[in-house]
Amino acid sequence: MSRIVFATGNAGKMREVRMILEDLGLEVVSMKEAGITIDIEEDGATYEENALIKARAVAACTEDIVLADDSGLEIDRLNGEPGVFSARYLGEDTSYSIKNANLIGRLEGVPEEERTARFVCAIAAVLPGGQELTTRAAIEGRIGYEEKGEGGFGYDPIFYVPELRKTTAELTGEEKNLVSHRGKALQLMKEELRSYEGIDCQ
Ligand code: IMP
């Protein structure tokens, strides 16, 4: 039976991904669980390029289906920053309380209607036959004035979704997956995988 290796070392992402892919009926494992411990340099210019770089690097180590994502937060007032550099913004090892406080500080005095932002996610797949697929989705929101919520990870506590009147950190895992960039991009990828002959999924 085919298995999916998801190319991330981020535990928060892995939790979300497992929940979304569950109904494919395939085992979903992280790189670490698959015993793959390579360092991958994400030097692409777009989310799709970075997702493909990760998926190809892991696919070189396994016969399984490989999925990878690349995602980021784009703040309109900051010309799309931090964008593809979201994980590296202010340094990879800097805590998100510092990153979030910094972004809120950079938006000081900016009124609510100009605090628009989106999370974007591209998913790449490399199939055992070498075929490559990508999907992309986004969720629109606004940058809040303070951190709110304990769920999610990363920039979730400052990403406010007006329709839900909550930040994505105030949503349960299930609620976030229904509306999030990653949830929607993975749903699109699931449809692509289901249409592929030779992949034995539900
Ligand atoms: P990646 O691991 O290279 O895709 O890095 C994406 C970065 O964007 C993450 O480390 C977070 O900083 C941010 N990000 C992406 N998706 C989310 C999300 O769902 N919530 C909060 N932050 C996110």
PDB file of C-alpha atoms in Angstrom, residues 38-125:
ATOM      1  CA  ILE A  38      18.210  15.629   5.463  1.00  0.00           C
ATOM      2  CA  ASP A  39      18.678  19.398   5.651  1.00  0.00           C
ATOM      3  CA  ILE A  40      16.896  21.163   2.828  1.00  0.00           C
ATOM      4  CA  GLU A  41      17.711  24.686   1.747  1.00  0.00           C
ATOM      5  CA  GLU A  42      14.502  26.483   0.798  1.00  0.00           C
ATOM      6  CA  ASP A  43      15.916  29.027  -1.604  1.00  0.00           C
ATOM      7  CA  GLY A  44      13.051  29.232  -4.090  1.00  0.00           C
ATOM      8  CA  ALA A  45      11.435  32.547  -5.010  1.00  0.00           C
ATOM      9  CA  THR A  46       7.843  31.298  -4.670  1.00  0.00           C
ATOM     10  CA  TYR A  47       5.854  29.039  -2.343  1.00  0.00           C
ATOM     11  CA  GLU A  48       5.482  26.496  -5.161  1.00  0.00           C
ATOM     12  CA  GLU A  49       9.229  26.424  -5.852  1.00  0.00           C
ATOM     13  CA  ASN A  50      10.042  25.893  -2.186  1.00  0.00           C
ATOM     14  CA  ALA A  51       7.408  23.183  -1.775  1.00  0.00           C
ATOM     15  CA  LEU A  52       8.801  21.376  -4.832  1.00  0.00           C
ATOM     16  CA  ILE A  53      12.391  21.720  -3.571  1.00  0.00           C
ATOM     17  CA  LYS A  54      11.357  20.004  -0.304  1.00  0.00           C
ATOM     18  CA  ALA A  55       9.235  17.322  -1.960  1.00  0.00           C
ATOM     19  CA  ARG A  56      11.942  16.436  -4.517  1.00  0.00           C
ATOM     20  CA  ALA A  57      14.665  16.234  -1.868  1.00  0.00           C
ATOM     21  CA  VAL A  58      12.600  13.816   0.239  1.00  0.00           C
ATOM     22  CA  ALA A  59      11.397  11.851  -2.815  1.00  0.00           C
ATOM     23  CA  ALA A  60      15.053  11.093  -3.579  1.00  0.00           C
ATOM     24  CA  CYS A  61      15.142   9.151  -0.267  1.00  0.00           C
ATOM     25  CA  THR A  62      11.916   7.113  -0.500  1.00  0.00           C
ATOM     26  CA  GLU A  63       9.605   5.156  -2.794  1.00  0.00           C
ATOM     27  CA  ASP A  64       6.554   6.612  -1.030  1.00  0.00           C
ATOM     28  CA  ILE A  65       4.300   9.456  -2.188  1.00  0.00           C
ATOM     29  CA  VAL A  66       5.889  12.669  -0.920  1.00  0.00           C
ATOM     30  CA  LEU A  67       3.995  15.834  -0.061  1.00  0.00           C
ATOM     31  CA  ALA A  68       5.495  19.114   1.064  1.00  0.00           C
ATOM     32  CA  ASP A  69       4.079  22.511   1.760  1.00  0.00           C
ATOM     33  CA  ASP A  70       5.430  26.001   1.787  1.00  0.00           C
ATOM     34  CA  SER A  71       3.434  28.743   3.345  1.00  0.00           C
ATOM     35  CA  GLY A  72       3.668  32.244   4.621  1.00  0.00           C
ATOM     36  CA  LEU A  73       1.950  35.350   5.876  1.00  0.00           C
ATOM     37  CA  GLU A  74       1.582  38.302   3.492  1.00  0.00           C
ATOM     38  CA  ILE A  75       0.792  41.690   5.035  1.00  0.00           C
ATOM     39  CA  ASP A  76      -0.381  44.192   2.423  1.00  0.00           C
ATOM     40  CA  ARG A  77       0.758  47.303   4.301  1.00  0.00           C
ATOM     41  CA  LEU A  78       4.280  45.774   4.532  1.00  0.00           C
ATOM     42  CA  ASN A  79       4.408  45.077   0.786  1.00  0.00           C
ATOM     43  CA  GLY A  80       3.680  41.381   1.281  1.00  0.00           C
ATOM     44  CA  GLU A  81       6.246  40.807   4.050  1.00  0.00           C
ATOM     45  CA  PRO A  82       7.204  38.415   5.566  1.00  0.00           C
ATOM     46  CA  GLY A  83       5.898  36.263   2.640  1.00  0.00           C
ATOM     47  CA  VAL A  84       8.153  33.394   1.572  1.00  0.00           C
ATOM     48  CA  PHE A  85      10.537  34.448   4.360  1.00  0.00           C
ATOM     49  CA  SER A  86       7.899  33.939   7.099  1.00  0.00           C
ATOM     50  CA  ALA A  87       9.767  31.139   8.898  1.00  0.00           C
ATOM     51  CA  ARG A  88      13.081  33.044   8.663  1.00  0.00           C
ATOM     52  CA  TYR A  89      11.652  36.472   9.589  1.00  0.00           C
ATOM     53  CA  LEU A  90      13.879  37.994  12.346  1.00  0.00           C
ATOM     54  CA  GLY A  91      15.760  34.674  12.413  1.00  0.00           C
ATOM     55  CA  GLU A  92      14.597  31.063  12.328  1.00  0.00           C
ATOM     56  CA  ASP A  93      15.149  30.585  16.073  1.00  0.00           C
ATOM     57  CA  THR A  94      13.438  33.786  17.211  1.00  0.00           C
ATOM     58  CA  SER A  95      10.268  33.120  19.197  1.00  0.00           C
ATOM     59  CA  TYR A  96       6.908  33.902  17.641  1.00  0.00           C
ATOM     60  CA  SER A  97       5.993  36.168  20.552  1.00  0.00           C
ATOM     61  CA  ILE A  98       8.879  38.403  19.408  1.00  0.00           C
ATOM     62  CA  LYS A  99       8.030  38.087  15.692  1.00  0.00           C
ATOM     63  CA  ASN A 100       4.361  38.810  16.357  1.00  0.00           C
ATOM     64  CA  ALA A 101       5.114  41.794  18.597  1.00  0.00           C
ATOM     65  CA  ASN A 102       7.447  43.150  15.910  1.00  0.00           C
ATOM     66  CA  LEU A 103       4.805  42.943  13.178  1.00  0.00           C
ATOM     67  CA  ILE A 104       2.186  44.569  15.412  1.00  0.00           C
ATOM     68  CA  GLY A 105       4.727  47.312  16.157  1.00  0.00           C
ATOM     69  CA  ARG A 106       5.385  47.896  12.455  1.00  0.00           C
ATOM     70  CA  LEU A 107       1.647  48.416  11.952  1.00  0.00           C
ATOM     71  CA  GLU A 108       1.298  50.939  14.761  1.00  0.00           C
ATOM     72  CA  GLY A 109      -1.259  53.594  13.830  1.00  0.00           C
ATOM     73  CA  VAL A 110      -2.484  51.619  10.782  1.00  0.00           C
ATOM     74  CA  PRO A 111      -6.307  51.502  10.844  1.00  0.00           C
ATOM     75  CA  GLU A 112      -8.182  48.203  10.793  1.00  0.00           C
ATOM     76  CA  GLU A 113      -9.241  48.350   7.151  1.00  0.00           C
ATOM     77  CA  GLU A 114      -5.591  48.704   6.072  1.00  0.00           C
ATOM     78  CA  ARG A 115      -4.313  45.808   8.171  1.00  0.00           C
ATOM     79  CA  THR A 116      -5.282  43.244   5.523  1.00  0.00           C
ATOM     80  CA  ALA A 117      -3.205  40.087   5.241  1.00  0.00           C
ATOM     81  CA  ARG A 118      -3.410  36.515   4.064  1.00  0.00           C
ATOM     82  CA  PHE A 119      -1.888  33.160   4.800  1.00  0.00           C
ATOM     83  CA  VAL A 120      -0.891  31.426   1.563  1.00  0.00           C
ATOM     84  CA  CYS A 121       0.013  27.771   1.151  1.00  0.00           C
ATOM     85  CA  ALA A 122       1.348  25.777  -1.777  1.00  0.00           C
ATOM     86  CA  ILE A 123       1.389  21.986  -1.610  1.00  0.00           C
ATOM     87  CA  ALA A 124       3.685  19.981  -3.861  1.00  0.00           C
ATOM     88  CA  ALA A 125       3.511  16.246  -4.496  1.00  0.00           C
TER      89      ALA A 125
END
